[in-house]
Coordinates of C-alpha atoms in Angstrom, one line a residue:
Chain J
M7 CA 143.9 122.4 16.9
N8 CA 144.1 120.7 20.0
N9 CA 142.9 117.0 21.1
K10 CA 139.7 118.1 22.4
L11 CA 138.8 119.2 19.4
L12 CA 139.7 116.2 17.4
S13 CA 137.6 114.4 20.0
L14 CA 134.7 116.8 19.5
F15 CA 135.1 115.7 15.6
Q16 CA 134.6 112.1 16.2
L17 CA 130.9 113.3 16.9
C18 CA 130.6 115.3 13.8
D19 CA 131.9 112.3 11.7
S20 CA 129.0 110.7 10.1
N21 CA 129.9 107.2 10.4
F22 CA 129.6 108.1 14.0
P23 CA 126.4 105.1 15.0
T24 CA 123.6 107.9 16.0
G25 CA 121.3 106.7 13.7
A26 CA 121.2 109.9 11.5
F27 CA 121.4 108.0 8.0
S28 CA 117.6 106.9 8.4
H29 CA 116.3 110.7 8.9
S30 CA 115.7 113.1 6.2
F31 CA 113.4 115.6 8.3
G32 CA 111.0 116.2 5.4
L33 CA 113.6 116.6 2.8
E34 CA 112.2 113.3 1.1
T35 CA 109.0 114.6 0.7
Y36 CA 110.2 117.1 -0.7
I37 CA 111.7 114.6 -2.7
Q38 CA 109.0 112.7 -3.7
E39 CA 107.1 115.8 -5.0
D40 CA 110.1 116.6 -7.1
K41 CA 110.9 119.5 -6.0
V42 CA 114.4 118.6 -4.5
H43 CA 115.9 117.0 -7.6
D44 CA 119.7 118.5 -7.7
Q45 CA 122.4 119.8 -6.5
A46 CA 120.7 123.4 -6.6
T47 CA 117.3 122.7 -5.6
F48 CA 118.6 120.6 -2.4
A49 CA 121.3 123.4 -1.3
E50 CA 118.0 125.8 -1.6
W51 CA 116.1 123.3 0.9
L52 CA 119.1 123.0 3.4
E53 CA 119.5 126.6 3.9
V54 CA 115.9 127.0 4.6
Y55 CA 116.1 123.8 6.7
L56 CA 119.1 125.5 8.6
M57 CA 117.9 129.0 8.9
E58 CA 114.2 128.8 9.1
Q59 CA 114.4 125.6 11.8
L60 CA 117.0 124.1 12.8
V61 CA 119.1 127.4 14.5
Y62 CA 115.5 128.1 16.3
S63 CA 115.3 124.4 17.9
D64 CA 118.5 122.8 18.2
G65 CA 120.9 126.1 17.7
L66 CA 119.4 127.9 20.6
A67 CA 118.8 124.8 22.4
A68 CA 122.9 124.2 21.9
R69 CA 123.4 127.7 23.5
I70 CA 120.8 127.9 26.1
V71 CA 122.2 124.5 27.4
Y72 CA 125.7 125.1 27.1
D73 CA 125.4 128.3 29.8
A74 CA 123.1 126.1 31.8
L75 CA 126.2 123.7 32.3
E76 CA 128.6 126.7 32.8
N77 CA 126.1 127.9 36.0
E78 CA 125.5 124.2 36.9
D79 CA 121.8 125.0 36.3
F80 CA 120.3 121.4 35.5
D81 CA 116.9 122.1 35.2
V82 CA 117.4 124.4 32.7
I83 CA 118.7 121.2 30.6
W84 CA 116.2 118.6 31.5
E85 CA 113.2 121.9 30.4
M86 CA 115.2 122.2 27.2
D87 CA 115.0 118.5 26.7
R88 CA 111.2 118.3 27.1
L89 CA 110.5 121.2 25.0
L90 CA 112.8 120.4 22.1
T91 CA 111.0 116.8 21.7
V92 CA 107.5 118.3 22.2
Q93 CA 108.4 121.7 20.1
N94 CA 108.6 119.0 17.1
I95 CA 104.6 118.7 15.9
A96 CA 105.9 115.9 13.5
R97 CA 105.6 112.7 15.2
E98 CA 108.6 111.1 12.8
T99 CA 110.5 113.8 13.1
R100 CA 110.0 113.7 17.0
D101 CA 110.5 110.4 17.2
G102 CA 113.7 110.6 15.3
T103 CA 115.5 113.0 17.1
Q104 CA 114.7 110.9 20.5
Q105 CA 116.4 107.8 19.1
M106 CA 119.2 109.6 17.9
G107 CA 119.8 111.5 21.0
K108 CA 119.5 108.1 23.0
H109 CA 122.0 106.2 20.5
M110 CA 124.8 109.6 21.4
V111 CA 124.1 109.7 24.5
K112 CA 124.9 105.4 24.8
I113 CA 128.1 106.2 23.2
A114 CA 129.2 109.4 24.2
D115 CA 128.8 108.0 27.9
S116 CA 131.0 104.9 27.0
I117 CA 133.5 106.6 25.8
Y118 CA 133.8 109.9 28.2
D119 CA 134.1 110.2 31.9
A120 CA 131.5 112.9 31.9
P121 CA 128.9 112.3 34.9
M122 CA 126.5 114.8 32.9
L123 CA 126.5 112.0 30.5
S124 CA 125.8 109.3 32.6
M125 CA 122.9 111.4 34.7
Y126 CA 121.2 112.4 31.3
R127 CA 121.8 108.6 30.0
E128 CA 119.9 107.3 33.3
R129 CA 116.9 110.1 33.2
I130 CA 116.6 108.7 29.9
R131 CA 116.4 105.6 30.5
Q132 CA 114.1 105.8 33.4
K133 CA 112.0 108.3 31.1
Q134 CA 112.2 111.4 32.7
S135 CA 113.9 112.7 29.7
F136 CA 113.2 112.3 26.4
G137 CA 116.9 112.3 25.0
H138 CA 118.3 114.9 22.1
S139 CA 121.2 115.0 19.9
A140 CA 121.8 118.9 20.4
I141 CA 121.9 118.2 24.0
V142 CA 124.3 115.3 24.2
F143 CA 126.4 117.2 21.6
T144 CA 126.6 120.2 23.9
M145 CA 127.7 118.3 27.0
V146 CA 130.4 116.3 25.2
G147 CA 131.5 120.3 23.8
H148 CA 131.5 121.3 27.0
Y149 CA 132.7 118.4 29.2
L150 CA 135.9 119.0 26.5
G151 CA 136.2 122.7 27.2
V152 CA 135.6 123.2 23.5
P153 CA 133.8 126.9 23.5
K154 CA 130.5 127.7 23.2
Q155 CA 130.5 128.8 19.5
T156 CA 132.4 126.4 18.5
T157 CA 130.3 123.5 19.8
V158 CA 127.1 125.1 18.4
L159 CA 129.2 125.2 15.0
Y160 CA 130.3 122.4 14.8
Y161 CA 126.8 120.9 15.8
L162 CA 124.9 122.2 13.3
Y163 CA 128.0 121.2 11.1
S164 CA 127.5 117.3 11.9
A165 CA 123.4 117.9 11.0
I166 CA 124.3 119.5 7.5
A167 CA 126.9 116.8 6.6
N168 CA 124.7 114.1 7.4
L169 CA 121.8 115.5 5.7
V170 CA 123.9 115.5 3.0
Q171 CA 124.8 112.7 2.6
N172 CA 121.3 111.3 2.5
A173 CA 120.6 113.6 -0.3
V174 CA 123.7 112.3 -2.0
R175 CA 122.0 108.6 -1.6
A176 CA 118.4 109.7 -2.1
I177 CA 118.1 112.5 -5.0
P178 CA 120.8 111.0 -5.8
L179 CA 123.6 113.3 -6.3
G180 CA 127.2 112.8 -7.0
Q181 CA 129.6 112.4 -3.8
T182 CA 131.8 115.5 -5.6
A183 CA 128.4 117.4 -5.6
G184 CA 127.8 116.2 -1.9
Q185 CA 131.0 117.6 -0.9
K186 CA 130.7 120.9 -3.1
I187 CA 127.7 121.8 -1.0
I188 CA 129.0 121.0 2.3
Y189 CA 132.2 123.4 1.3
A190 CA 130.0 126.2 0.6
F191 CA 128.1 126.0 3.4
Q192 CA 130.8 126.8 5.5
P193 CA 129.9 130.8 5.7
K194 CA 126.2 129.7 6.0
L195 CA 126.9 127.5 8.8
E196 CA 129.1 130.7 10.5
A197 CA 126.0 133.2 9.7
A198 CA 123.9 130.3 11.3
V199 CA 125.7 130.4 14.9
E200 CA 125.5 134.6 14.4
T201 CA 122.1 134.2 14.5
V202 CA 121.8 131.5 17.5
E203 CA 123.7 133.9 19.8
T204 CA 121.1 137.2 19.2
L205 CA 118.1 135.2 19.3
E206 CA 115.8 135.5 22.5
D207 CA 114.2 132.8 24.6
I208 CA 111.1 133.5 23.0
D209 CA 112.3 133.1 19.0
F210 CA 112.6 129.1 20.5
G211 CA 111.0 126.4 18.3
A212 CA 110.1 128.7 15.4
V213 CA 109.6 127.2 12.3
S214 CA 108.6 127.9 8.8
P215 CA 105.4 126.2 7.4
G216 CA 106.4 124.3 4.6
I217 CA 109.3 123.0 6.1
E218 CA 107.3 121.9 9.0
L219 CA 104.5 120.2 6.8
S220 CA 106.7 118.3 4.8
Q221 CA 107.8 116.5 7.9
M222 CA 104.0 115.8 8.8
Q223 CA 103.5 114.6 5.6
H224 CA 106.3 112.5 5.3
E225 CA 104.2 109.7 7.4
R226 CA 102.0 109.2 4.4
V227 CA 104.6 109.3 1.4
N228 CA 104.5 105.9 -0.6
V229 CA 108.4 105.2 -1.3
R230 CA 109.9 105.6 1.7
I231 CA 113.8 105.2 2.4
F232 CA 114.2 107.2 5.7
M233 CA 112.1 107.1 8.5
S234 CA 111.3 110.5 8.9
Chain Z
M30 CA 93.4 151.4 35.3
S31 CA 94.4 148.7 33.3
E32 CA 97.5 148.9 31.1
W33 CA 95.8 146.5 28.5
T34 CA 93.9 147.6 25.5
G35 CA 91.1 145.1 26.1
E36 CA 90.8 142.2 29.0
L37 CA 88.5 139.6 29.4
E38 CA 87.8 136.9 32.2
L39 CA 85.7 134.0 31.7
D40 CA 84.6 131.4 34.2
T41 CA 82.5 128.8 33.7
E42 CA 80.9 125.9 35.6
R43 CA 78.9 122.8 34.9
I44 CA 75.8 122.7 37.1
Q45 CA 73.9 119.2 36.5
D46 CA 73.4 119.1 32.6
K47 CA 74.2 122.5 31.6
T48 CA 77.5 125.0 32.0
I49 CA 77.1 128.5 33.1
T50 CA 78.7 131.4 33.5
E51 CA 80.4 131.7 37.0
N52 CA 82.3 134.8 36.2
L53 CA 82.3 137.2 34.0
Y54 CA 84.5 140.2 33.4
F55 CA 86.1 142.3 30.5
Q56 CA 87.1 145.8 30.2
G57 CA 88.2 148.1 27.1
A58 CA 88.1 146.8 23.7
F59 CA 87.0 143.3 24.9
K60 CA 83.2 142.2 24.9
I61 CA 81.9 139.4 24.7
M62 CA 78.0 138.4 24.2
R63 CA 75.5 136.7 25.9
P64 CA 76.1 132.7 25.5
V65 CA 73.9 130.7 22.6
Y66 CA 72.7 127.3 23.9
S67 CA 71.5 125.6 20.8
H68 CA 69.0 123.0 20.5
H69 CA 68.3 122.1 24.2
S70 CA 71.7 121.6 24.9
G71 CA 73.6 122.7 27.9
H72 CA 76.7 123.7 25.8
P73 CA 77.2 127.7 25.5
S74 CA 78.7 129.3 22.4
Y75 CA 80.6 132.6 23.7
Y76 CA 81.0 135.4 21.1
I77 CA 83.9 137.9 21.8
L78 CA 83.5 141.1 19.9
N79 CA 86.2 143.9 19.6
P80 CA 84.7 147.3 19.3
G81 CA 87.9 148.6 18.4
G82 CA 87.5 146.9 14.7
G83 CA 90.9 145.9 14.8
Y84 CA 94.2 146.0 16.2
L85 CA 96.5 148.9 16.2
D86 CA 100.1 149.6 16.8
G87 CA 101.3 148.7 20.5
D88 CA 97.9 147.1 21.2
T89 CA 98.0 144.4 24.0
Y90 CA 95.0 142.2 25.0
R91 CA 94.6 139.5 27.0
M92 CA 92.2 136.5 27.7
K93 CA 91.5 134.1 30.5
I94 CA 88.8 131.3 30.1
T95 CA 88.3 128.6 33.0
A96 CA 86.4 125.6 32.3
G97 CA 85.0 124.2 35.5
T98 CA 85.1 120.2 36.2
N99 CA 82.8 118.6 33.4
A100 CA 81.9 122.1 31.8
G101 CA 81.8 122.7 28.3
L102 CA 81.7 125.3 25.8
T103 CA 82.7 126.6 22.5
L104 CA 84.5 129.8 22.2
T105 CA 84.8 131.9 18.6
T106 CA 84.8 135.7 17.7
Q107 CA 81.7 137.5 16.3
S108 CA 84.1 138.5 13.1
A109 CA 87.7 138.4 11.8
T110 CA 90.4 139.7 13.7
K111 CA 92.3 142.0 11.7
V112 CA 95.5 143.8 12.5
Y113 CA 96.7 147.2 11.0
K114 CA 99.7 148.5 10.4
T115 CA 102.4 149.0 13.5
P116 CA 104.6 151.4 12.9
N117 CA 106.5 151.2 16.5
T118 CA 105.5 148.6 18.4
Q119 CA 103.9 144.9 17.7
A120 CA 100.4 144.3 18.6
Y121 CA 100.3 141.4 20.9
Q122 CA 97.5 138.8 22.7
E123 CA 97.6 136.8 25.0
A124 CA 95.0 134.1 26.0
E125 CA 95.3 131.5 29.2
F126 CA 92.9 128.6 29.2
Y127 CA 92.3 126.5 31.9
L128 CA 90.4 123.3 31.6
G129 CA 89.2 121.1 34.6
E130 CA 89.2 117.3 34.9
G131 CA 87.0 116.3 32.1
S132 CA 85.7 119.7 30.4
Y133 CA 85.8 120.3 27.1
L134 CA 86.9 123.7 25.3
E135 CA 86.5 124.8 21.6
Y136 CA 88.4 127.9 21.1
L137 CA 87.5 128.5 16.9
P138 CA 88.2 132.1 16.2
D139 CA 87.6 133.3 13.1
P140 CA 90.5 134.0 10.4
L141 CA 93.5 136.3 11.8
I142 CA 93.9 139.3 8.8
A143 CA 97.1 140.8 8.7
Y144 CA 97.3 144.0 6.5
K145 CA 100.1 145.9 5.6
D146 CA 103.1 146.4 7.7
A147 CA 101.6 144.7 10.4
R148 CA 103.8 142.9 13.0
Y149 CA 101.4 140.5 15.5
L150 CA 102.4 138.0 18.1
Q151 CA 99.8 135.8 19.9
K152 CA 100.5 133.4 22.8
N153 CA 97.9 130.7 24.1
I154 CA 98.6 128.7 27.2
V155 CA 96.7 126.0 27.6
H156 CA 96.7 124.4 31.2
M157 CA 94.7 121.1 30.8
S158 CA 93.9 118.4 33.1
K159 CA 93.2 114.7 33.2
G160 CA 90.1 114.0 30.9
S161 CA 89.8 117.1 29.4
T162 CA 89.5 118.2 26.0
F163 CA 90.7 121.3 23.8
L164 CA 90.3 121.7 20.3
Y165 CA 91.4 124.9 18.6
S166 CA 91.7 126.3 15.0
D167 CA 93.5 129.6 13.1
I168 CA 93.4 130.8 9.8
L169 CA 96.3 133.6 8.7
T170 CA 95.1 135.6 5.8
P171 CA 97.0 138.3 4.4
G172 CA 95.1 141.3 4.1
W173 CA 94.5 143.5 0.9
S174 CA 96.7 146.2 0.3
P175 CA 96.7 149.2 -2.5
E176 CA 99.5 147.4 -4.1
R177 CA 97.5 144.1 -4.4
E178 CA 100.8 142.3 -3.4
D179 CA 99.7 139.3 -0.9
F180 CA 101.9 139.0 2.2
S181 CA 102.4 143.0 3.0
Y182 CA 102.5 142.4 5.8
D183 CA 105.5 142.5 8.0
C184 CA 105.7 139.7 11.0
L185 CA 103.2 137.1 12.2
R186 CA 104.1 134.8 15.1
L187 CA 101.6 132.2 17.1
I188 CA 102.8 130.3 19.9
N189 CA 100.7 127.5 21.6
E190 CA 101.8 126.0 24.8
F191 CA 100.2 123.2 26.0
Y192 CA 100.4 121.7 30.0
M193 CA 98.9 118.8 31.0
E194 CA 98.5 118.5 34.7
G195 CA 101.1 120.9 34.6
K196 CA 103.8 119.1 32.3
L197 CA 104.6 120.8 28.8
I198 CA 103.2 118.4 26.1
S199 CA 103.3 120.5 22.9
Y200 CA 105.1 123.7 22.1
D201 CA 104.1 125.1 18.6
H202 CA 105.1 128.0 17.4
I203 CA 104.6 129.5 13.4
K204 CA 106.6 132.2 12.2
L205 CA 105.8 133.9 9.0
N206 CA 108.1 137.1 8.8
P207 CA 107.2 138.2 4.7
G208 CA 109.5 141.5 5.9
E209 CA 112.6 139.3 5.8
Q210 CA 112.0 135.5 4.6
P211 CA 111.2 134.8 0.8
I212 CA 107.6 133.4 2.2
T213 CA 106.3 132.5 -1.0
G214 CA 109.0 130.0 -1.6
M215 CA 109.9 126.3 -0.5
G216 CA 109.9 125.8 3.2
F217 CA 107.8 128.7 3.7
M218 CA 104.6 129.0 1.8
E219 CA 104.9 126.6 -1.0
G220 CA 103.5 129.1 -3.3
Y221 CA 100.1 129.5 -1.1
T222 CA 98.4 132.1 0.5
H223 CA 96.6 131.3 3.6
L224 CA 97.9 128.9 6.5
G225 CA 95.5 127.2 8.6
S226 CA 96.0 125.2 11.9
F227 CA 93.7 122.6 13.5
I228 CA 94.8 121.3 17.0
V229 CA 92.8 118.8 19.3
I230 CA 93.9 117.5 22.5
S231 CA 92.0 114.7 24.1
D232 CA 92.3 111.2 25.9
K233 CA 89.7 110.3 23.0
V234 CA 92.5 110.6 20.4
E235 CA 93.0 107.3 19.2
P236 CA 95.3 106.4 16.5
G237 CA 92.3 105.1 14.0
L238 CA 91.1 108.7 14.5
T239 CA 93.8 110.5 12.7
D240 CA 93.8 107.7 9.6
R241 CA 90.0 108.6 9.4
I242 CA 90.5 112.2 9.1
Y243 CA 93.7 112.1 6.8
D244 CA 91.0 109.7 4.5
L245 CA 88.4 112.4 4.9
I246 CA 90.6 115.5 3.9
Q247 CA 92.4 113.7 1.2
Q248 CA 89.3 113.7 -0.5
E249 CA 89.2 117.8 -0.8
D250 CA 90.0 118.6 -4.8
E251 CA 91.1 122.2 -4.2
D252 CA 94.6 123.0 -4.5
V253 CA 95.8 122.8 -1.0
T254 CA 98.3 121.3 1.5
I255 CA 97.8 119.4 4.3
G256 CA 99.4 117.6 6.8
I257 CA 98.1 115.7 9.8
S258 CA 100.4 114.2 12.6
Q259 CA 99.7 112.7 16.7
L260 CA 101.3 114.7 19.5
A261 CA 103.3 113.4 21.9
V262 CA 100.4 112.8 24.1
P263 CA 96.7 111.6 22.7
G264 CA 96.5 114.6 20.1
F265 CA 96.9 115.5 17.0
T266 CA 97.8 118.6 14.6
I267 CA 96.5 119.3 11.0
R268 CA 98.3 122.1 9.1
I269 CA 96.6 123.5 6.3
L270 CA 98.2 125.4 3.5
A271 CA 95.6 126.8 0.6
N272 CA 94.6 130.1 -1.4
Y273 CA 91.2 130.7 0.3
T274 CA 90.0 131.0 3.9
Q275 CA 86.6 129.1 2.4
V276 CA 88.8 126.6 1.5
I277 CA 90.2 125.7 4.8
E278 CA 87.3 126.6 7.0
R279 CA 85.3 123.5 5.2
I280 CA 88.3 121.4 5.9
I281 CA 88.2 122.1 9.5
T282 CA 84.6 121.9 9.8
K283 CA 84.4 118.9 8.3
V284 CA 87.2 117.1 10.5
H285 CA 85.0 119.2 13.3
H286 CA 82.0 117.3 12.3
L287 CA 83.6 113.8 12.3
I288 CA 85.0 114.2 15.7
S289 CA 81.7 115.6 17.0
Q290 CA 80.1 112.7 15.3
E291 CA 82.4 109.8 16.9
W292 CA 82.4 111.3 20.4
F293 CA 79.2 112.8 20.9
Q294 CA 77.0 111.7 17.9
T295 CA 76.0 114.9 17.4
K296 CA 76.7 117.9 14.5
P297 CA 78.4 120.6 16.3
G298 CA 76.3 124.2 15.6
S299 CA 77.5 126.4 13.1
L300 CA 79.4 129.5 14.3
R301 CA 79.7 131.7 11.6
K302 CA 77.1 134.7 11.8
Y303 CA 76.4 135.6 8.4

């Protein structure tokens, strides 16, 4: 391991203040309906969320943005920022990714001397861009010289690890159960990165109906500890 | 010779109080009937026909519909769109809509029925101008199969792209892939068989409207799961999981009536043809 990788680790830490602890991305709807109530049902939900939404949105976007950074084709990045935001049909999830993106770019820009991050932050400030953590994370990975696939893998890992922490609080699950799920997800995360590699542009934003509906319904869930 | 199985182009314009056909072209397995003007209104309804009776292996369909400045029209189909097995190449349809300033376009086709081993990709690309309104619905139903199993089709993908004055404002991509997914399970169809969507984009949509629609659809007593959410621009999407086409149609009709009543103090004409 080198220091570059260690730096990217910092962004994966669930203590990294992006506000991810406030967002369940529809999980809370399933918890309220008692469809997710233990380690097994949560792991089932998490896999569907990863493989049927995250890979097609954040995962594919991270890959495309990394390539665009390599080619210095910045318009592709700004298009991806817009696409990532508007493809979220559920308002809370859309607002949530935007908030997290803003938080992350602000901190990342303070830590790293990377012109791309400053540019992205400025565009968001001027409302030319929305902000998305998948794009910020990829910019940092690329800036640090971490390979593309590793960057995508670590981004997906951080998303999953955050959701596990949220599930531990909300379901609730034991801390050990949470760590076991994260460990068990390693091969699934690698499979997700492989899937991302095989996707074409037209696959972008595909989502399974139940996952999306739960995110739309969350607005009307009675008892809420999450904002999405 | 066109390389499309079916092609359709329709341009409309508003002359005084009436929206009329300015240009119409169709060829192959697409046809359009003379527009129907109901109850002395200047608002035409156009019915699309698929004389071939269904979409087959490798079929490609294309339509381009334009609503001129302040024009208002309804576009629908005469019957359900049926997609049959596609052993070699998926069936494909693309539709482009151009909405002039202040125009009103409804595209409310009958359900899509996907039969055994069917694969289908549909793209709707909607270009809107200031002050225009677009309404769209779709209903996806699994076709009958000899084994009487639901979801015998292979893959359905529906993509909707919406642009306002050239800027992407919403992107919607539903993928149902019973060939590879545990389609009935959590996160997928949640135990239901039918999926409906109703999308409305208009400056006239204010937050209170989605609340009133939510209250209205909460009254549905059939077994359904419904979600409604506002888009990044004034507008909303409703998604419905249910077990019957009629239930989804009824909910969409109710919402459509509420909107027409609030915006135009009118009741939309019935589009169904039986």
